[in-house]
Short mmCIF file of C-alpha atoms in Angstrom, two decimals:
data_model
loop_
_atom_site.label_atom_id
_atom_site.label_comp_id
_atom_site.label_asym_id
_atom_site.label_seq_id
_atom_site.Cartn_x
_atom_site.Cartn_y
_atom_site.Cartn_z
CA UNK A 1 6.09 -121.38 -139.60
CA UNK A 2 6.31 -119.74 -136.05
CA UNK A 3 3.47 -119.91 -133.97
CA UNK A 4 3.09 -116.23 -133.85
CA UNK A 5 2.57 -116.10 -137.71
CA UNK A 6 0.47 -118.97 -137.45
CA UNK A 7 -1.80 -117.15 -135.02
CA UNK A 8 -1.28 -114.40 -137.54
CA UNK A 9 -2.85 -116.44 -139.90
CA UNK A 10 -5.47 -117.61 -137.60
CA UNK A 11 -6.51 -114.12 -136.56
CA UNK A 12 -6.52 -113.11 -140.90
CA UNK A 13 -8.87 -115.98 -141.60
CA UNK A 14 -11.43 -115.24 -138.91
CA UNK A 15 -11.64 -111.49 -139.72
CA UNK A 16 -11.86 -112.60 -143.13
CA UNK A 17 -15.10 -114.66 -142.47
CA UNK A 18 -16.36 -111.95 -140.04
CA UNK A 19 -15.89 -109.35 -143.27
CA UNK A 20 -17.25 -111.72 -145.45
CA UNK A 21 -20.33 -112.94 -143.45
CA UNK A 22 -21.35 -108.87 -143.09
CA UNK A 23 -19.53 -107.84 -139.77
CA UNK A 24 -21.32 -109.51 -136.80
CA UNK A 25 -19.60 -109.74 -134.16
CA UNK A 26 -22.04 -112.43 -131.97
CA UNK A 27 -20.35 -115.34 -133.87
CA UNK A 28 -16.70 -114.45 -133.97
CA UNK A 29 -15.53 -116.70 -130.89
CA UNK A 30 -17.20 -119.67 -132.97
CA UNK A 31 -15.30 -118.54 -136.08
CA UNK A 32 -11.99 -118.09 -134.08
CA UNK A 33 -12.38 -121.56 -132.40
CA UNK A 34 -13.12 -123.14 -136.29
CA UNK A 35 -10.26 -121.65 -137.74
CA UNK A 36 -7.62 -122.54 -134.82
CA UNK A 37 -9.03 -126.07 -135.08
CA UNK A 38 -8.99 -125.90 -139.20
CA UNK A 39 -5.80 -124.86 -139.04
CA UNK A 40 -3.87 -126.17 -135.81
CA UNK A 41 -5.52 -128.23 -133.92
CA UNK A 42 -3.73 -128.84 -130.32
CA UNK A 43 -1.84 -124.87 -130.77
CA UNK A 44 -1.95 -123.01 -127.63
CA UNK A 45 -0.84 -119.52 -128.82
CA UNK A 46 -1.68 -118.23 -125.17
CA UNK A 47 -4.59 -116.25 -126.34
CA UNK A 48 -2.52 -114.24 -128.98
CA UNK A 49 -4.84 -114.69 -132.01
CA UNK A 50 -7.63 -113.85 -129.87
CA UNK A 51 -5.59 -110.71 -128.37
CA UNK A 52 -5.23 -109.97 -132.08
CA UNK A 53 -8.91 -110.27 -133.22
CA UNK A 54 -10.47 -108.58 -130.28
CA UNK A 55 -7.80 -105.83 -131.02
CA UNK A 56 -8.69 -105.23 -134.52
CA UNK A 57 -12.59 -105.36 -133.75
CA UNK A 58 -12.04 -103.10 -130.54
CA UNK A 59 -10.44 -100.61 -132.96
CA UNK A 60 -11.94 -100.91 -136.43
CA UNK A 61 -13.24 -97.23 -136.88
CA UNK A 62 -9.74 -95.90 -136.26
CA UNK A 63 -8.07 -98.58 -137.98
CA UNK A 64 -10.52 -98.08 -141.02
CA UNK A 65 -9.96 -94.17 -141.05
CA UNK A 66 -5.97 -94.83 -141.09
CA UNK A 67 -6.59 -97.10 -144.50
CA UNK A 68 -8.60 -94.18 -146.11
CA UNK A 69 -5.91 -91.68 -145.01
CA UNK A 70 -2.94 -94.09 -146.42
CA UNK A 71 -4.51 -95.21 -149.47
CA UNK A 72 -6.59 -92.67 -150.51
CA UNK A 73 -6.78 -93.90 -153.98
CA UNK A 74 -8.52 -97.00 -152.84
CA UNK A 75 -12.09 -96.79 -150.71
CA UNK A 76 -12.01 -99.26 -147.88
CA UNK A 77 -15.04 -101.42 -150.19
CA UNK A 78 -13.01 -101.17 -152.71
CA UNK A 79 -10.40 -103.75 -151.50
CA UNK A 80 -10.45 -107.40 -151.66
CA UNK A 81 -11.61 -108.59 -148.47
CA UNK A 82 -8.11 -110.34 -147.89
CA UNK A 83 -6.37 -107.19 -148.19
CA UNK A 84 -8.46 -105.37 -146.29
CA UNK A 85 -8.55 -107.59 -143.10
CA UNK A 86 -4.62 -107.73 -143.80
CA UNK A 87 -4.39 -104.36 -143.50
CA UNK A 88 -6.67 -104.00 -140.39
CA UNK A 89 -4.51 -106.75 -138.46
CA UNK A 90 -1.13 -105.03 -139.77
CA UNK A 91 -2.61 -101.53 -138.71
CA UNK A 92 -3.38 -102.67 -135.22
CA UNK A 93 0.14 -104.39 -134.68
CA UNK A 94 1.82 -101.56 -135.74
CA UNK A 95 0.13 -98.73 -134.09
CA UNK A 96 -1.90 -100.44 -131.35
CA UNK A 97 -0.33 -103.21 -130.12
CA UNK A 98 2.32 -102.18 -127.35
CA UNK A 99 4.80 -105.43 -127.56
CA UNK A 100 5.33 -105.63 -131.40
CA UNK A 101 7.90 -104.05 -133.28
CA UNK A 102 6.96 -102.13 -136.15
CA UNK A 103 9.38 -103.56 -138.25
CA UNK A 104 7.84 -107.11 -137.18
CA UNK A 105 4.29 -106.07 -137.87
CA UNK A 106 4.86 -104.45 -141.35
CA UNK A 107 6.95 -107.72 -142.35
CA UNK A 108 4.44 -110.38 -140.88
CA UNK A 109 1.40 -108.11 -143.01
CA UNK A 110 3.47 -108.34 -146.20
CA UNK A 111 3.85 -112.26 -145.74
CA UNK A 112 0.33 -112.87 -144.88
CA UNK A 113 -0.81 -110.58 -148.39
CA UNK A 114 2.20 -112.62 -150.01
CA UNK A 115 0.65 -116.22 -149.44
CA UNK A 116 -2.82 -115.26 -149.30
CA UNK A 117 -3.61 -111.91 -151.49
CA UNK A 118 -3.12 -111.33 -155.47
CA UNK A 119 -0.01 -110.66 -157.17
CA UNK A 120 0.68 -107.45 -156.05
CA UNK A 121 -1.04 -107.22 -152.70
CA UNK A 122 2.31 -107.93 -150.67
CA UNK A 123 3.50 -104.36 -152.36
CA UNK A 124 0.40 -102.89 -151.67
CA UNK A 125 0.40 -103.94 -148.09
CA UNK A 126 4.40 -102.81 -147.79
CA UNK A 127 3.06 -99.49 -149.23
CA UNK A 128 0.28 -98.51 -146.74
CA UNK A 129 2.01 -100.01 -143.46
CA UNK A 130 5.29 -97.98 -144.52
CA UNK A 131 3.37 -94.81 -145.12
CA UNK A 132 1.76 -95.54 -141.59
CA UNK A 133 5.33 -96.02 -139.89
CA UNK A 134 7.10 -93.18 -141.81
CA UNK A 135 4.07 -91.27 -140.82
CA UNK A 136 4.41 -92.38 -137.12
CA UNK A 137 8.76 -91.62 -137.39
CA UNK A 138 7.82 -87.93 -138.60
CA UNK A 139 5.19 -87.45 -135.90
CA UNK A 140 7.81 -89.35 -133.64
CA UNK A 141 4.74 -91.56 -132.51
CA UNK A 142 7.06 -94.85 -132.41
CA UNK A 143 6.15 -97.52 -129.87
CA UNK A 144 8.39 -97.91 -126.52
CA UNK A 145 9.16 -101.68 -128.43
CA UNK A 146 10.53 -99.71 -131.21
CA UNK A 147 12.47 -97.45 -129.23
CA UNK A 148 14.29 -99.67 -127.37
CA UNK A 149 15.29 -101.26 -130.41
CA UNK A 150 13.97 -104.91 -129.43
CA UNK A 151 13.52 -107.55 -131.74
CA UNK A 152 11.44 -109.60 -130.57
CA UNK A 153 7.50 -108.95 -129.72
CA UNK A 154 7.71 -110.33 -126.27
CA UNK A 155 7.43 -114.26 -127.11
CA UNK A 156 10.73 -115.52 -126.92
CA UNK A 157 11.60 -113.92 -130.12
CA UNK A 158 9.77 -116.13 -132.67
CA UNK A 159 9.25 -112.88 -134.28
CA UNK A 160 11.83 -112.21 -136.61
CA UNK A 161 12.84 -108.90 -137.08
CA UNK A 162 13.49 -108.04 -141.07
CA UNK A 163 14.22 -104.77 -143.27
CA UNK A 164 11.98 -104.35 -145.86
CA UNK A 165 12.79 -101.59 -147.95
CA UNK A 166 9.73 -99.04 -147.46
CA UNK A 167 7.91 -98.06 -150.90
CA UNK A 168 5.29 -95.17 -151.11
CA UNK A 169 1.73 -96.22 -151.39
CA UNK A 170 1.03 -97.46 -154.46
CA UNK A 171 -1.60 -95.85 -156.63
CA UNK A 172 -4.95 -97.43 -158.84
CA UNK A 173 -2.12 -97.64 -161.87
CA UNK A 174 0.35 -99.48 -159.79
CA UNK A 175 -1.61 -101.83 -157.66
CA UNK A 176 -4.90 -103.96 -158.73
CA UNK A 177 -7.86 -104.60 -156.30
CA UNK A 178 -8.58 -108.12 -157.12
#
């Protein structure tokens, strides 16, 4: 596992708490610090799960208005509270965050729903995010990163850059919220 999906994964468990535990935002340092000590203890990700976090919290109206917009079919309670906080970190990589490819961010949200949502929550996830980019390609809203056809995010390329094909976002019939 590279240490920028493990701060990935970091950064999905402590906004999964902070869902679960009814949004407050006082105790989310403490819940950060558990979590990187839960789940790698001694990992000095330069402040990147943090970076991701604080990114997701700083922007959670916007990034909660681009989930209703994407999957309209599915009300933001609706969704598991995995998928949800997947979503919300995927949606801030890929629109907000300046140094990671889109490709990277759609790919690194589809493994995080893959090994920690339901069955079909890595389509699901592949779905909205590629709605969100082919929304952003039509609007011609990509990312300098993207343009400049880098393949790394900036961290000595432990990102891996993959093709996914892109599906439409599913709908109720196609997709389950566990």
């Amino acid at each position: 596992m590279s240490n920028r999906h493990l701060s990935r994964t970091i950064a999905m468990q402590t906004l999964y708490q902070w869902d679960f535990l009814g949004n407050d935002q006082k105790d989310i340092n403490a819940m950060l610090a558990f979590n990187r000590e839960e789940f790698a203890s001694n990992f000095d990700d330069g402040g990147f799960a943090e970076e991701l976090v604080a990114g997701v919290l700083a922007n959670q109206k916007e990034i909660d208005e681009l989930i209703a917009q994407f999957a309209p079919h599915w009300p933001l309670e609706s969704l598991t509270l995995v998928d949800r906080n997947i979503l919300r970190l995927g949606i801030y990589e890929l629109k907000l965050s300046p140094n990671v490819p889109s490709k990277v961010a759609i790919n690194e949200a589809i493994e995080l729903a893959k090994g920690f949502g339901g069955g079909s929550s890595g389509k699901f996830v592949n779905g909205v995010l590629g709605a969100i980019y082919k929304d952003m390609v039509e609007k011609n809203q990509l990312k300098d990163v993207d343009k400049s056809g880098e393949a790394g995010s900036g961290s000595a390329g432990e990102d891996k850059k993959k093709e996914e094909e892109q599906i439409p976002a599913p709908t109720p019939s196609e997709s389950e919220a566990e």
